[in-house]
Short mmCIF file of C-alpha atoms in Angstrom, two decimals:
data_model
loop_
_atom_site.label_atom_id
_atom_site.label_comp_id
_atom_site.label_asym_id
_atom_site.label_seq_id
_atom_site.Cartn_x
_atom_site.Cartn_y
_atom_site.Cartn_z
CA MET T 1 23.43 118.64 6.11
CA ILE T 2 24.34 119.25 9.74
CA LYS T 3 27.23 121.51 8.66
CA PHE T 4 24.81 123.44 6.45
CA PHE T 5 22.40 124.17 9.34
CA ARG T 6 25.30 125.01 11.65
CA LYS T 7 26.64 127.52 9.14
CA ILE T 8 23.22 129.21 8.86
CA ARG T 9 23.01 129.51 12.65
CA GLN T 10 26.51 130.97 12.90
CA ASN T 11 25.74 133.57 10.20
CA MET T 12 22.56 134.62 11.97
CA ILE T 13 24.34 135.02 15.30
CA LYS T 14 27.11 137.04 13.67
CA GLU T 15 24.56 139.31 12.03
CA ASN T 16 22.77 139.68 15.39
CA ARG T 17 19.50 138.49 13.95
CA VAL T 18 18.33 136.89 17.22
CA SER T 19 14.59 136.82 16.49
CA LYS T 20 15.10 135.11 13.16
CA TYR T 21 17.57 132.74 14.77
CA LEU T 22 15.01 131.75 17.41
CA LEU T 23 12.40 131.08 14.74
CA TYR T 24 14.90 129.08 12.81
CA ALA T 25 15.91 127.10 15.91
CA ILE T 26 12.29 126.31 16.67
CA GLY T 27 11.75 125.22 13.09
CA GLU T 28 14.81 123.01 13.28
CA ILE T 29 13.52 121.38 16.48
CA VAL T 30 10.13 120.79 14.86
CA LEU T 31 11.82 119.14 11.89
CA VAL T 32 13.86 116.90 14.18
CA VAL T 33 10.74 115.92 16.15
CA ILE T 34 8.85 115.19 12.93
CA GLY T 35 11.78 113.08 11.74
CA ILE T 36 11.78 111.12 15.01
CA LEU T 37 8.01 110.60 14.83
CA ILE T 38 8.25 109.36 11.24
CA ALA T 39 11.05 106.97 12.22
CA LEU T 40 9.00 105.69 15.17
CA GLN T 41 5.95 105.22 12.95
CA ILE T 42 7.98 103.27 10.40
CA ASN T 43 9.41 101.13 13.18
CA ASN T 44 5.93 100.68 14.63
CA ASN T 45 4.56 99.58 11.27
CA ASN T 46 7.41 97.13 10.87
CA GLU T 47 6.69 95.63 14.30
CA LEU T 48 2.97 95.42 13.54
CA ASN T 49 3.69 93.69 10.25
CA LYS T 50 5.95 91.18 11.98
CA ALA T 51 3.30 90.54 14.65
CA ARG T 52 0.64 90.07 11.97
CA GLU T 53 2.82 87.60 10.08
CA LYS T 54 3.35 85.68 13.30
CA GLU T 55 -0.39 85.74 14.05
CA LEU T 56 -1.28 84.45 10.57
CA LYS T 57 1.23 81.63 10.94
CA TYR T 58 -0.35 80.64 14.26
CA LEU T 59 -3.84 80.77 12.72
CA LYS T 60 -2.82 78.50 9.85
CA ASN T 61 -1.22 76.05 12.29
CA ILE T 62 -4.38 76.11 14.43
CA LYS T 63 -6.44 75.21 11.37
CA THR T 64 -4.09 72.31 10.60
CA ASP T 65 -4.54 71.05 14.18
CA LEU T 66 -8.32 71.40 13.89
CA LEU T 67 -8.44 69.33 10.69
CA LEU T 68 -6.39 66.57 12.31
CA ASN T 69 -8.47 66.76 15.46
CA ILE T 70 -11.75 66.44 13.54
CA ASP T 71 -10.43 63.20 11.98
CA ASN T 72 -9.50 62.08 15.49
CA ILE T 73 -12.98 62.96 16.78
CA ASN T 74 -14.69 61.07 13.95
CA SER T 75 -12.61 57.98 14.73
CA PHE T 76 -13.48 58.11 18.44
CA ILE T 77 -17.18 58.67 17.77
CA GLU T 78 -17.26 55.64 15.46
CA LYS T 79 -15.45 53.43 18.00
CA ARG T 80 -17.66 54.55 20.88
CA GLU T 81 -20.81 54.03 18.80
CA SER T 82 -19.59 50.47 18.29
CA SER T 83 -19.06 50.12 22.06
CA ILE T 84 -22.57 51.48 22.75
CA ALA T 85 -24.04 48.91 20.35
CA SER T 86 -22.03 46.14 22.02
CA ALA T 87 -23.13 47.21 25.50
CA ASN T 88 -26.76 46.95 24.41
CA VAL T 89 -26.21 43.49 22.89
CA VAL T 90 -24.66 42.29 26.17
CA LEU T 91 -27.61 43.74 28.11
CA GLU T 92 -29.93 41.63 25.93
CA TYR T 93 -28.21 38.53 27.35
CA TYR T 94 -28.76 39.88 30.86
CA GLU T 95 -32.43 40.41 29.99
CA GLY T 96 -32.95 36.79 28.96
CA LYS T 97 -31.45 36.30 25.50
CA PRO T 98 -30.26 32.65 25.38
CA LEU T 99 -26.50 32.21 25.62
CA THR T 100 -26.10 30.13 22.50
CA ASP T 101 -23.33 32.11 20.78
CA LEU T 102 -20.35 32.35 23.17
CA ASP T 103 -18.23 34.14 20.56
CA ASP T 104 -20.88 36.83 20.15
CA PHE T 105 -21.14 37.43 23.90
CA ASN T 106 -17.35 37.47 24.32
CA ASN T 107 -16.76 39.83 21.37
CA HIS T 108 -19.30 42.36 22.58
CA CYS T 109 -18.02 42.25 26.19
CA LEU T 110 -14.43 42.90 25.15
CA ASN T 111 -15.53 45.61 22.71
CA VAL T 112 -16.74 47.50 25.78
CA TYR T 113 -13.90 46.48 28.10
CA ILE T 114 -11.28 47.83 25.68
CA TRP T 115 -11.55 51.61 25.42
CA HIS T 116 -9.16 54.53 25.01
CA LYS T 117 -9.02 58.05 26.33
CA PHE T 118 -9.46 60.88 23.86
CA TYR T 119 -6.54 63.30 23.56
CA GLN T 120 -7.12 66.51 21.65
CA ILE T 121 -4.69 67.59 18.93
CA ASN T 122 -4.15 71.19 20.01
CA ASN T 123 -0.37 71.69 19.88
CA THR T 124 -0.57 75.25 18.54
CA PHE T 125 -3.06 76.35 21.20
CA LEU T 126 -0.81 74.90 23.91
CA GLU T 127 2.19 76.71 22.43
CA LEU T 128 0.24 79.99 22.45
CA THR T 129 -0.87 79.63 26.05
CA ASN T 130 2.43 78.27 27.41
CA SER T 131 4.45 81.02 25.72
CA GLY T 132 2.05 83.79 26.70
CA ASN T 133 1.44 84.57 23.03
CA LEU T 134 -2.34 84.08 23.04
CA ALA T 135 -2.63 87.88 22.94
CA LEU T 136 -1.19 87.75 19.41
CA ILE T 137 -4.59 86.49 18.25
CA SER T 138 -6.28 89.83 17.61
CA ASN T 139 -9.70 88.46 16.62
CA ASP T 140 -11.67 88.06 19.86
CA SER T 141 -14.14 85.63 18.28
CA ILE T 142 -11.28 83.27 17.34
CA LYS T 143 -9.67 83.61 20.74
CA ASN T 144 -12.95 82.95 22.58
CA GLN T 145 -13.74 79.92 20.43
CA LEU T 146 -10.31 78.47 21.18
CA LEU T 147 -10.96 78.91 24.90
CA ASN T 148 -14.46 77.43 24.59
CA ILE T 149 -13.12 74.32 22.85
CA ASP T 150 -10.48 73.95 25.54
CA ALA T 151 -13.16 74.24 28.26
CA LEU T 152 -15.26 71.55 26.55
CA TYR T 153 -12.19 69.31 26.27
CA LYS T 154 -11.62 69.58 30.02
CA GLU T 155 -15.28 68.72 30.59
CA LEU T 156 -14.85 65.64 28.39
CA LYS T 157 -11.74 64.55 30.30
CA GLY T 158 -13.77 64.79 33.53
CA GLU T 159 -16.43 62.52 32.02
CA GLU T 160 -13.73 60.06 30.96
CA GLU T 161 -12.38 59.93 34.51
CA HIS T 162 -15.89 59.21 35.76
CA TYR T 163 -16.24 56.38 33.26
CA ARG T 164 -12.79 55.01 34.10
CA PHE T 165 -13.86 54.69 37.75
CA ASP T 166 -17.14 52.98 36.78
CA THR T 167 -15.29 50.61 34.43
CA GLU T 168 -12.81 49.55 37.09
CA GLU T 169 -15.52 49.06 39.72
CA LEU T 170 -18.37 47.59 37.66
CA LEU T 171 -16.74 45.85 34.68
CA TYR T 172 -13.12 45.01 35.41
CA GLY T 173 -13.65 44.00 39.05
CA PRO T 174 -16.37 41.38 38.43
CA SER T 175 -14.74 40.05 35.25
CA PHE T 176 -11.32 39.71 36.92
CA ARG T 177 -12.91 37.77 39.80
CA THR T 178 -15.01 35.50 37.58
CA LEU T 179 -13.49 35.09 34.13
CA ASP T 180 -10.25 33.62 32.84
CA LEU T 181 -9.44 36.45 30.44
CA ASN T 182 -6.54 34.69 28.72
CA PRO T 183 -8.59 32.47 26.36
CA LEU T 184 -11.21 35.20 25.97
CA THR T 185 -8.76 37.88 24.80
CA LYS T 186 -6.88 35.48 22.55
CA LYS T 187 -10.14 34.40 20.87
CA TYR T 188 -11.30 38.03 20.59
CA ILE T 189 -8.04 39.09 18.89
CA TYR T 190 -8.30 36.06 16.60
CA ASN T 191 -11.82 37.09 15.58
CA VAL T 192 -11.18 40.82 15.00
CA THR T 193 -8.00 40.15 12.98
CA ASN T 194 -9.61 37.37 10.90
CA GLY T 195 -7.16 34.85 12.28
CA GLN T 196 -4.03 36.95 11.69
CA ALA T 197 -3.29 37.18 15.45
CA GLY T 198 -4.45 35.65 18.71
CA GLU T 199 -5.60 32.04 19.01
CA ASN T 200 -8.75 30.15 18.11
CA ARG T 201 -9.36 29.12 21.73
CA GLU T 202 -12.41 27.42 23.19
CA ILE T 203 -14.48 29.76 25.34
CA PRO T 204 -15.63 28.36 28.72
CA ARG T 205 -19.42 28.57 29.05
CA ALA T 206 -19.55 28.10 32.83
CA ASN T 207 -17.80 31.39 33.63
CA PHE T 208 -20.12 33.33 31.33
CA GLU T 209 -23.17 31.79 32.94
CA THR T 210 -21.81 32.86 36.34
CA ILE T 211 -21.11 36.45 35.34
CA LEU T 212 -24.55 36.77 33.75
CA LYS T 213 -25.91 36.54 37.29
CA ASP T 214 -23.71 39.43 38.48
CA LEU T 215 -25.83 42.60 38.78
CA GLU T 216 -22.74 44.76 39.29
CA HIS T 217 -21.33 43.61 35.96
CA LYS T 218 -24.67 44.25 34.23
CA ASN T 219 -24.72 47.81 35.63
CA GLY T 220 -21.28 48.34 34.14
CA PHE T 221 -22.76 47.91 30.65
CA VAL T 222 -25.67 50.18 31.56
CA MET T 223 -23.17 52.88 32.52
CA ALA T 224 -21.07 52.21 29.41
CA ASP T 225 -24.13 52.84 27.22
CA TYR T 226 -24.96 56.04 29.10
CA GLU T 227 -21.48 57.52 29.49
CA PHE T 228 -20.24 56.73 25.98
CA THR T 229 -23.39 58.45 24.71
CA VAL T 230 -22.58 61.53 26.82
CA MET T 231 -18.96 61.57 25.64
CA ASN T 232 -19.98 61.21 22.00
CA GLY T 233 -22.31 64.17 22.45
CA GLN T 234 -19.37 66.20 23.75
CA LEU T 235 -17.21 65.08 20.83
CA ARG T 236 -19.88 66.07 18.32
CA GLU T 237 -20.18 69.48 19.97
CA MET T 238 -16.39 69.87 19.82
CA LYS T 239 -16.45 68.96 16.13
CA THR T 240 -19.12 71.59 15.42
CA MET T 241 -17.19 74.23 17.36
CA SER T 242 -14.00 73.30 15.50
CA GLU T 243 -15.71 73.65 12.13
CA GLU T 244 -17.06 77.07 13.14
CA LEU T 245 -13.58 78.10 14.27
CA MET T 246 -12.08 77.10 10.93
CA LYS T 247 -14.59 79.37 9.17
CA LEU T 248 -13.56 82.26 11.42
CA ILE T 249 -9.90 81.57 10.68
CA ASP T 250 -10.53 81.40 6.92
CA LYS T 251 -12.31 84.74 7.06
CA GLU T 252 -9.53 86.32 9.11
CA THR T 253 -6.66 85.01 6.98
CA HIS T 254 -8.37 85.89 3.69
CA THR T 255 -8.42 89.57 4.65
CA ASP T 256 -4.65 89.54 4.11
CA ASP T 257 -4.79 87.85 0.69
#
């Protein structure tokens, strides 16, 4: 092809047809430019297709994380609802309920003492942010919802730190000073596992009667009721936001089906 064009040029020069040669040369340049532009467009389309495939993979992985995280949220809400109920039972003893069932009092105390921090399942979001690939998510509504969930998660972690401080000061401090936790924890484990673990130990009444006079310890259960309620509200909001985000992802990924 190149030889063919070169031969045409040489013939035109030999025949001294300069004006036609110039027009031909311009036409040849235009063709070359058009060829380059077409090649660039094809390359561009290929890159866009690769980026879109990568984006869709991220979106599907985000949805997988969200489904796992919702299960995680449900589990934490259930456990913290149980702790809220236990805190209120313990407060009934502080308000005058007779201490006739030591097992009941012990079980509800330890159900509040033992708590766990919530950790979000957001591996794909962390990968996107740490790698600088968050810009691959082209749908602004999806991107903003991801950022909103992350902001709410940080708010929840702040609330957990607040509760951790209150727990150490108001619950753990008084109980460590007053109670022998060894028989209490062994009996608690025995009860919650239906005798499969722990020991069926006798619970000392005297220590419980002492701690029931401790206002600091009582306030620990008041704060447990309040702060677990706040944290469960945050978890429910996160669950709702996650469900809305999954709908956005479904809509976005179905456009490529």
